[in-house]
Short mmCIF file of C-alpha atoms and ligand atoms in Angstrom, two decimals:
data_model
loop_
_atom_site.label_atom_id
_atom_site.label_comp_id
_atom_site.label_asym_id
_atom_site.label_seq_id
_atom_site.Cartn_x
_atom_site.Cartn_y
_atom_site.Cartn_z
CA UNK A 3 -17.81 16.64 -23.65
CA UNK A 4 -16.05 18.13 -20.61
CA UNK A 5 -13.48 20.77 -21.53
CA UNK A 6 -10.55 22.46 -19.82
CA UNK A 7 -12.53 25.22 -18.19
CA UNK A 8 -16.03 24.12 -19.00
CA UNK A 9 -15.99 26.19 -22.16
CA UNK A 10 -17.68 24.60 -25.16
CA UNK A 11 -15.14 26.25 -27.47
CA UNK A 12 -11.93 24.77 -25.95
CA UNK A 13 -10.59 21.33 -26.77
CA UNK A 14 -10.95 18.78 -23.99
CA UNK A 15 -7.93 18.71 -21.69
CA UNK A 16 -8.24 15.00 -20.94
CA UNK A 17 -6.25 12.68 -23.24
CA UNK A 18 -8.78 9.83 -23.11
CA UNK A 19 -12.51 9.18 -23.19
CA UNK A 20 -15.06 6.40 -22.76
CA UNK A 21 -17.56 6.79 -25.57
CA UNK A 22 -20.88 5.34 -24.48
CA UNK A 23 -23.60 4.65 -27.05
CA UNK A 24 -27.11 5.25 -25.85
CA UNK A 25 -28.34 3.48 -28.96
CA UNK A 26 -26.48 0.29 -27.88
CA UNK A 27 -28.02 0.40 -24.38
CA UNK A 28 -31.43 0.97 -25.90
CA UNK A 29 -30.91 -1.96 -28.29
CA UNK A 30 -29.70 -4.29 -25.52
CA UNK A 31 -32.70 -3.42 -23.40
CA UNK A 32 -34.96 -4.29 -26.26
CA UNK A 33 -33.16 -7.59 -26.79
CA UNK A 34 -33.65 -8.51 -23.13
CA UNK A 35 -37.28 -7.44 -23.16
CA UNK A 36 -37.89 -9.72 -26.15
CA UNK A 37 -36.78 -12.67 -23.95
CA UNK A 38 -39.34 -12.15 -21.17
CA UNK A 39 -42.93 -11.09 -20.50
CA UNK A 40 -41.81 -9.64 -17.14
CA UNK A 41 -41.18 -5.99 -16.55
CA UNK A 42 -37.57 -4.93 -16.71
CA UNK A 43 -35.61 -3.11 -13.96
CA UNK A 44 -32.43 -1.61 -15.44
CA UNK A 45 -29.59 -2.04 -12.93
CA UNK A 46 -27.51 1.11 -13.04
CA UNK A 47 -25.45 0.73 -9.87
CA UNK A 48 -21.77 1.73 -9.74
CA UNK A 49 -22.49 4.51 -12.25
CA UNK A 50 -24.14 2.05 -14.59
CA UNK A 51 -21.11 -0.32 -14.48
CA UNK A 52 -18.96 2.73 -15.40
CA UNK A 53 -21.17 3.91 -18.28
CA UNK A 54 -22.76 6.92 -16.56
CA UNK A 55 -25.91 6.28 -14.50
CA UNK A 56 -28.24 8.99 -15.73
CA UNK A 57 -27.59 8.53 -19.45
CA UNK A 58 -27.66 4.79 -19.21
CA UNK A 59 -30.88 4.85 -17.26
CA UNK A 60 -32.46 7.12 -19.80
CA UNK A 61 -31.40 4.90 -22.67
CA UNK A 62 -32.68 1.76 -20.91
CA UNK A 63 -36.02 3.48 -20.20
CA UNK A 64 -36.24 4.42 -23.88
CA UNK A 65 -35.63 0.76 -24.62
CA UNK A 66 -38.55 -0.32 -22.42
CA UNK A 67 -37.22 -0.54 -18.86
CA UNK A 68 -39.96 0.43 -16.39
CA UNK A 69 -37.87 0.26 -13.19
CA UNK A 70 -34.36 1.26 -12.13
CA UNK A 71 -32.25 -0.63 -9.66
CA UNK A 72 -29.19 0.67 -7.84
CA UNK A 73 -27.13 -0.56 -4.90
CA UNK A 74 -26.38 2.34 -2.57
CA UNK A 75 -29.03 4.73 -1.36
CA UNK A 76 -26.80 7.71 -2.08
CA UNK A 77 -26.52 6.65 -5.74
CA UNK A 78 -30.34 6.47 -5.93
CA UNK A 79 -30.81 9.92 -4.42
CA UNK A 80 -28.30 11.36 -6.90
CA UNK A 81 -30.02 9.65 -9.84
CA UNK A 82 -33.54 10.70 -8.85
CA UNK A 83 -33.65 14.27 -10.28
CA UNK A 84 -32.60 12.97 -13.69
CA UNK A 85 -35.45 10.44 -13.83
CA UNK A 86 -38.13 11.67 -11.43
CA UNK A 87 -40.97 9.42 -12.73
CA UNK A 88 -39.44 5.95 -12.89
CA UNK A 89 -39.65 3.67 -9.81
CA UNK A 90 -36.20 3.22 -8.30
CA UNK A 91 -35.10 0.46 -5.92
CA UNK A 92 -31.98 0.91 -3.71
CA UNK A 93 -30.90 -2.00 -1.61
CA UNK A 94 -27.63 -1.32 0.20
CA UNK A 95 -27.46 0.64 3.43
CA UNK A 96 -26.32 0.09 7.02
CA UNK A 97 -28.07 0.72 10.32
CA UNK A 98 -26.20 4.10 10.47
CA UNK A 99 -27.66 5.37 7.17
CA UNK A 100 -30.15 8.24 7.27
CA UNK A 101 -32.68 7.04 4.74
CA UNK A 102 -35.15 9.90 5.13
CA UNK A 103 -34.05 11.72 2.00
CA UNK A 104 -34.50 8.57 -0.05
CA UNK A 105 -37.97 7.98 1.43
CA UNK A 106 -38.92 11.57 0.78
CA UNK A 107 -37.74 11.24 -2.79
CA UNK A 108 -40.04 8.24 -3.26
CA UNK A 109 -37.21 5.72 -3.64
CA UNK A 110 -38.07 2.09 -2.85
CA UNK A 111 -35.80 0.40 -0.30
CA UNK A 112 -34.72 -3.24 -0.29
CA UNK A 113 -34.86 -4.70 3.24
CA UNK A 114 -32.06 -7.27 3.65
CA UNK A 115 -32.20 -7.98 7.38
CA UNK A 116 -34.53 -7.76 10.40
CA UNK A 117 -32.97 -4.50 11.69
CA UNK A 118 -33.92 -2.79 8.42
CA UNK A 119 -37.65 -3.15 9.14
CA UNK A 120 -37.50 -0.96 12.22
CA UNK A 121 -34.91 1.35 10.72
CA UNK A 122 -36.91 2.23 7.61
CA UNK A 123 -40.28 2.24 9.41
CA UNK A 124 -38.88 4.63 12.05
CA UNK A 125 -37.47 6.91 9.37
CA UNK A 126 -40.86 7.00 7.58
CA UNK A 127 -42.61 7.67 10.86
CA UNK A 128 -40.26 10.59 11.54
CA UNK A 129 -41.30 12.05 8.20
CA UNK A 130 -44.97 11.34 8.80
CA UNK A 131 -45.16 9.30 5.70
CA UNK A 132 -44.86 5.69 4.39
CA UNK A 133 -41.93 3.93 2.79
CA UNK A 134 -42.16 1.58 -0.15
CA UNK A 135 -40.09 -1.56 0.60
CA UNK A 136 -39.12 -4.81 -1.02
CA UNK A 137 -38.52 -7.75 1.41
CA UNK A 138 -35.56 -9.90 0.50
CA UNK A 139 -35.37 -13.64 1.20
CA UNK A 140 -32.03 -15.48 1.01
CA UNK A 141 -32.81 -18.36 -1.30
CA UNK A 142 -29.17 -19.57 -1.55
CA UNK A 143 -26.79 -16.73 -2.23
CA UNK A 144 -26.02 -16.26 1.52
CA UNK A 145 -25.52 -12.54 0.94
CA UNK A 146 -28.41 -10.09 1.58
CA UNK A 147 -31.83 -11.31 2.67
CA UNK A 148 -33.22 -13.30 5.57
CA UNK A 149 -32.93 -17.06 5.64
CA UNK A 150 -36.15 -19.07 4.92
CA UNK A 151 -36.40 -20.18 8.60
CA UNK A 152 -36.62 -16.48 9.63
CA UNK A 153 -38.81 -15.37 6.79
CA UNK A 154 -42.24 -15.61 8.49
CA UNK A 155 -41.21 -13.59 11.47
CA UNK A 156 -39.54 -10.97 9.13
CA UNK A 157 -42.74 -10.70 7.09
CA UNK A 158 -44.83 -10.35 10.27
CA UNK A 159 -42.50 -7.64 11.56
CA UNK A 160 -42.95 -5.68 8.31
CA UNK A 161 -46.73 -6.17 8.41
CA UNK A 162 -46.81 -4.83 11.96
CA UNK A 163 -45.46 -1.44 10.80
CA UNK A 164 -48.13 0.64 9.05
CA UNK A 165 -45.39 3.00 7.81
CA UNK A 166 -44.20 0.24 5.43
CA UNK A 167 -45.83 -0.46 2.12
CA UNK A 168 -44.54 -3.82 0.89
CA UNK A 169 -44.21 -3.42 -2.80
CA UNK A 170 -41.94 -6.32 -3.62
CA UNK A 171 -40.53 -9.67 -2.57
CA UNK A 172 -37.18 -10.47 -4.00
CA UNK A 173 -34.02 -12.57 -3.96
CA UNK A 174 -30.81 -13.03 -5.96
CA UNK A 175 -29.36 -16.05 -7.85
CA UNK A 176 -25.90 -17.35 -7.10
CA UNK A 177 -25.05 -19.53 -10.10
CA UNK A 178 -27.37 -18.58 -12.99
CA UNK A 179 -24.41 -18.00 -15.30
CA UNK A 180 -23.74 -21.75 -15.20
CA UNK A 181 -26.48 -22.68 -17.60
CA UNK A 182 -27.11 -26.26 -16.59
CA UNK A 183 -26.38 -25.96 -12.88
CA UNK A 184 -29.33 -27.12 -10.66
CA UNK A 185 -28.88 -24.48 -7.94
CA UNK A 186 -30.96 -21.92 -9.92
CA UNK A 187 -34.00 -24.22 -10.06
CA UNK A 188 -33.72 -24.91 -6.35
CA UNK A 189 -33.47 -21.15 -5.56
CA UNK A 190 -36.55 -20.50 -7.73
CA UNK A 191 -38.48 -23.12 -5.67
CA UNK A 192 -37.41 -21.61 -2.34
CA UNK A 193 -38.39 -18.23 -3.69
CA UNK A 194 -41.85 -19.36 -4.81
CA UNK A 195 -42.38 -20.95 -1.40
CA UNK A 196 -41.36 -17.69 0.37
CA UNK A 197 -43.76 -15.70 -1.81
CA UNK A 198 -46.56 -18.13 -1.01
CA UNK A 199 -45.87 -17.86 2.71
CA UNK A 200 -45.82 -14.02 2.57
CA UNK A 201 -49.08 -13.99 0.67
CA UNK A 202 -50.59 -16.38 3.26
CA UNK A 203 -49.49 -13.95 5.99
CA UNK A 204 -51.29 -11.10 4.21
CA UNK A 205 -48.89 -9.51 1.71
CA UNK A 206 -49.93 -8.92 -1.87
CA UNK A 207 -46.69 -7.92 -3.62
CA UNK A 208 -46.86 -5.79 -6.73
CA UNK A 209 -43.60 -7.32 -7.99
CA UNK A 210 -41.78 -10.55 -7.26
CA UNK A 211 -38.20 -10.53 -8.65
CA UNK A 212 -35.34 -12.91 -8.74
CA UNK A 213 -33.49 -12.86 -12.07
CA UNK A 214 -30.51 -10.73 -13.09
CA UNK A 215 -29.00 -10.95 -16.62
CA UNK A 216 -28.18 -14.62 -16.51
CA UNK A 217 -31.65 -15.49 -15.24
CA UNK A 218 -33.17 -13.43 -18.02
CA UNK A 219 -31.08 -15.05 -20.70
CA UNK A 220 -31.03 -18.73 -19.56
CA UNK A 221 -33.66 -19.44 -16.90
CA UNK A 222 -37.23 -18.41 -17.85
CA UNK A 223 -38.66 -19.97 -14.70
CA UNK A 224 -36.94 -17.22 -12.64
CA UNK A 225 -38.55 -14.26 -14.35
CA UNK A 226 -41.69 -13.84 -12.16
CA UNK A 227 -43.02 -10.24 -12.47
CA UNK A 228 -39.79 -8.27 -12.85
CA UNK A 229 -36.26 -9.01 -14.00
CA UNK A 230 -33.12 -7.03 -12.96
CA UNK A 231 -30.47 -7.17 -15.64
CA UNK A 232 -27.31 -5.08 -15.36
CA UNK A 233 -24.27 -6.34 -17.32
CA UNK A 234 -26.21 -7.36 -20.42
CA UNK A 235 -27.69 -3.84 -20.83
CA UNK A 236 -24.17 -2.71 -21.40
CA UNK A 237 -23.58 -5.31 -24.11
CA UNK A 238 -21.63 -7.93 -22.09
CA UNK A 239 -22.65 -11.54 -21.37
CA UNK A 240 -22.89 -12.49 -17.65
CA UNK A 241 -20.74 -15.58 -18.30
CA UNK A 242 -18.05 -13.68 -20.27
CA UNK A 243 -19.03 -15.35 -23.57
CA UNK A 244 -19.31 -13.55 -26.87
CA UNK A 245 -22.08 -10.94 -26.50
CA UNK A 246 -22.72 -10.89 -30.24
CA UNK A 247 -23.98 -14.47 -30.02
CA UNK A 248 -26.78 -13.18 -27.74
CA UNK A 249 -27.55 -10.21 -30.00
CA UNK A 250 -25.98 -7.78 -27.49
CA UNK A 251 -23.84 -4.85 -28.48
CA UNK A 252 -21.08 -3.45 -26.23
CA UNK A 253 -21.95 0.09 -25.29
CA UNK A 254 -18.53 1.40 -24.29
CA UNK A 255 -15.51 2.17 -26.45
CA UNK A 256 -12.39 3.32 -24.60
CA UNK A 257 -9.93 5.44 -26.49
CA UNK A 258 -6.95 7.65 -25.77
CA UNK A 259 -4.64 10.01 -27.63
CA UNK A 260 -0.98 9.05 -27.91
CA UNK A 261 1.18 11.45 -25.89
CA UNK A 262 4.64 10.35 -27.14
CA UNK A 263 5.70 8.51 -30.29
CA UNK A 264 9.39 7.61 -30.81
CA UNK A 265 11.69 5.35 -32.69
CA UNK A 266 13.82 2.97 -30.61
CA UNK A 267 16.71 0.66 -31.54
CA UNK A 268 16.56 -3.11 -31.34
CA UNK A 269 17.03 -4.44 -27.79
CA UNK A 270 15.31 -1.53 -26.05
CA UNK A 271 13.82 -2.68 -22.70
CA UNK A 272 10.48 -1.08 -21.91
CA UNK A 273 8.71 0.32 -18.81
CA UNK A 274 9.15 -0.49 -15.10
CA UNK A 275 11.26 -3.56 -14.42
CA UNK A 276 12.23 -3.88 -18.08
CA UNK A 277 9.94 -6.89 -18.33
CA UNK A 278 9.73 -6.62 -22.12
CA UNK A 279 12.29 -5.82 -24.77
CA UNK A 280 11.46 -4.76 -28.32
CA UNK A 281 13.22 -4.89 -31.72
CA UNK A 282 13.85 -1.77 -33.78
CA UNK A 283 10.41 -0.20 -33.76
CA UNK A 284 8.22 2.76 -32.95
CA UNK A 285 6.81 3.03 -29.46
CA UNK A 286 3.67 4.91 -28.51
CA UNK A 287 2.66 6.08 -25.07
CA UNK A 288 -1.04 5.65 -24.12
CA UNK A 289 -2.13 8.05 -21.27
CA UNK A 290 -4.18 5.56 -19.31
CA UNK A 291 -3.04 3.35 -16.44
CA UNK A 292 -4.16 1.40 -13.46
CA UNK A 293 -5.30 4.64 -11.75
CA UNK A 294 -7.87 4.77 -14.58
CA UNK A 295 -8.89 1.14 -14.12
CA UNK A 296 -6.60 -0.36 -16.75
CA UNK A 297 -5.67 -3.68 -15.09
CA UNK A 298 -1.94 -3.92 -14.35
CA UNK A 299 -2.34 -7.74 -14.51
CA UNK A 300 -2.86 -7.37 -18.24
CA UNK A 301 0.83 -6.29 -18.73
CA UNK A 302 2.77 -8.56 -21.09
CA UNK A 303 -0.24 -10.80 -21.83
CA UNK A 304 -0.29 -10.43 -25.63
CA UNK A 305 -3.08 -7.83 -25.62
CA UNK A 306 -3.12 -5.18 -28.31
CA UNK A 307 -4.80 -1.78 -28.69
CA UNK A 308 -6.10 -0.75 -32.08
CA UNK A 309 -4.47 2.12 -33.95
CA UNK A 310 -5.23 3.06 -37.49
CA UNK A 311 -7.22 -0.14 -37.80
CA UNK A 312 -4.35 -2.45 -36.86
CA UNK A 313 -3.30 -4.03 -33.60
CA UNK A 314 -0.48 -2.50 -31.54
CA UNK A 315 0.66 -4.84 -28.74
CA UNK A 316 0.95 -3.57 -25.16
CA UNK A 317 4.61 -3.86 -24.14
CA UNK A 318 6.03 -3.89 -20.63
CA UNK A 319 4.28 -3.11 -17.41
CA UNK A 320 1.15 -1.02 -17.33
CA UNK A 321 1.92 1.95 -15.03
CA UNK A 322 -0.31 4.15 -12.91
CA UNK A 323 -1.15 6.71 -15.62
CA UNK A 324 0.26 5.32 -18.87
CA UNK A 325 1.47 2.31 -20.75
CA UNK A 326 3.53 1.71 -23.87
CA UNK A 327 2.44 0.06 -27.17
CA UNK A 328 4.52 -1.22 -30.07
CA UNK A 329 3.29 0.65 -33.15
CA UNK A 330 5.67 -1.31 -35.46
CA UNK A 331 8.80 -0.26 -37.44
CA UNK A 332 6.82 1.35 -40.25
CA UNK A 333 4.42 3.33 -38.10
CA UNK A 334 3.38 6.75 -39.31
CA UNK A 335 1.40 7.68 -36.17
CA UNK A 336 2.11 10.86 -34.34
CA UNK A 337 1.42 12.15 -30.87
CA UNK A 338 -2.30 13.04 -30.66
CA UNK A 339 -3.44 10.13 -32.82
CA UNK A 340 -6.19 8.02 -31.28
CA UNK A 341 -5.77 4.45 -30.08
CA UNK A 342 -8.69 2.28 -29.07
CA UNK A 343 -8.28 0.03 -26.07
CA UNK A 344 -11.57 -1.78 -26.58
CA UNK A 345 -14.43 -1.29 -28.87
CA UNK A 346 -16.12 -2.54 -32.03
CA UNK A 347 -13.86 -4.51 -34.38
CA UNK A 348 -10.81 -4.56 -32.10
CA UNK A 349 -9.77 -5.94 -28.77
CA UNK A 350 -12.87 -6.63 -26.66
CA UNK A 351 -13.66 -6.03 -23.03
CA UNK A 352 -13.64 -9.84 -22.64
CA UNK A 353 -10.09 -9.94 -24.06
CA UNK A 354 -8.98 -7.47 -21.40
CA UNK A 355 -10.78 -9.46 -18.69
CA UNK A 356 -9.11 -12.74 -19.74
CA UNK A 357 -5.68 -11.13 -19.86
CA UNK A 358 -6.17 -9.74 -16.36
CA UNK A 359 -7.65 -12.97 -14.92
CA UNK A 360 -10.88 -11.14 -14.07
CA UNK A 361 -14.41 -10.79 -15.38
CA UNK A 362 -15.89 -8.32 -17.85
CA UNK A 363 -17.90 -6.68 -15.06
CA UNK A 364 -14.73 -5.26 -13.46
CA UNK A 365 -13.27 -3.87 -16.69
CA UNK A 366 -15.88 -1.18 -17.40
CA UNK A 367 -16.80 -0.60 -13.74
CA UNK A 368 -13.21 0.30 -12.87
CA UNK A 369 -12.76 2.93 -15.63
CA UNK A 370 -11.89 5.81 -13.32
CA UNK A 371 -13.18 9.35 -12.88
CA UNK A 372 -10.30 10.92 -14.82
CA UNK A 373 -11.76 9.40 -17.97
CA UNK A 374 -14.63 11.59 -19.28
CA UNK A 375 -17.74 9.65 -20.38
CA UNK A 376 -18.84 10.96 -23.79
CA UNK A 377 -22.44 10.01 -24.38
CA UNK A 378 -23.40 9.59 -28.02
CA UNK A 379 -26.81 8.75 -29.32
CA UNK A 380 -25.59 7.36 -32.64
CA UNK A 381 -25.35 3.63 -33.12
CA UNK A 382 -22.08 1.97 -32.37
CA UNK A 383 -19.39 1.98 -35.14
C1 LIG B 165 -29.19 -7.69 -6.37
C2 LIG B 165 -28.74 -7.54 -7.79
N1 LIG B 165 -29.62 -7.60 -8.75
C3 LIG B 165 -29.26 -7.48 -10.05
C4 LIG B 165 -27.94 -7.37 -10.42
C5 LIG B 165 -27.54 -7.26 -11.84
O1 LIG B 165 -26.73 -8.41 -12.19
P1 LIG B 165 -26.14 -8.60 -13.63
O2 LIG B 165 -25.20 -7.47 -13.85
O3 LIG B 165 -25.43 -9.94 -13.59
O4 LIG B 165 -27.28 -8.59 -14.58
C6 LIG B 165 -26.96 -7.32 -9.39
C7 LIG B 165 -25.54 -7.19 -9.75
O5 LIG B 165 -24.67 -7.70 -9.20
C8 LIG B 165 -27.38 -7.40 -8.05
O6 LIG B 165 -26.47 -7.36 -7.02
#
């Protein structure tokens, strides 16, 4: 745990923490592996969806992941020293990015557009080495990747550069979280066709990959050689449904220490704008706010934090650094007592997402840098 001056003997100065269970991530990785015969690339972008990239990656590797996937090249370079022996794919960079450090570190690069072929090949040539690349075809997401009609010339361009070693062919699914939707099957067909054309042109990819969490869970025909789950590793379902029904365990518990506890009379209006008024009760101040990723949209939506095993409703507007909860008229809590915003047995990440009209992905990803991540190996409690 981080402490006030880095000393192990001092109490932490931060009033909150995100407790991340390595055991939960390991368990979730094993659950996903049991659903496929493909290899598993643990997606640890955006600091592992807020969980801490290096620790999450190690836990996923312990659970059987054999690849790591990350969006930005800088994230991959930062991750590399912590996991020097696991293949890492990074797929997001612009024509202005200097990718030489990534190539020198042995990081695989996803090529999303024709310019990237020359860009990465030139960088490898400047280093006097080769770069491992994965060619991306746009099978229907209309985000990264080249469209099928440009695919053959893209493949030929890559083959023409001896500095490129084509390790993978890949794409991404747009609607796999809608279990019965036919787009996924169509994308898989377009993908299989693109792979066949690349092989005809002379590429023998080590890995063909298309599926993220939803593909792993609900579309076996999209698994190919490698699957790329992210959200499900952290114990959340890609469609926002109950993760427990899939055997997944949420890996993050968010908790904070009350900074103020006080009795107030009936009719007390609370927080900015006085959007809520309470009866005679005890209010507690939670030192987390929208600067820490707590969604302001969840104000006055009937959400509760958990304190002493019981729910304490959020009252009034969530502010930048803090918000107020109603501890009830008979509360015995004091400043310093711990409240749990989400975690086992209480309000869930999905509850927060629903209250804020967003998705579970954004809730953990937005937990800000002021909140220390405390990595525990023990199972979740
Ligand atoms: C290209 C790519 N692959 C895999 C993933 C992991 O997706 P999920 O978190 O839904 O499993 C993402 C995340 O958005 C992605 O952009």
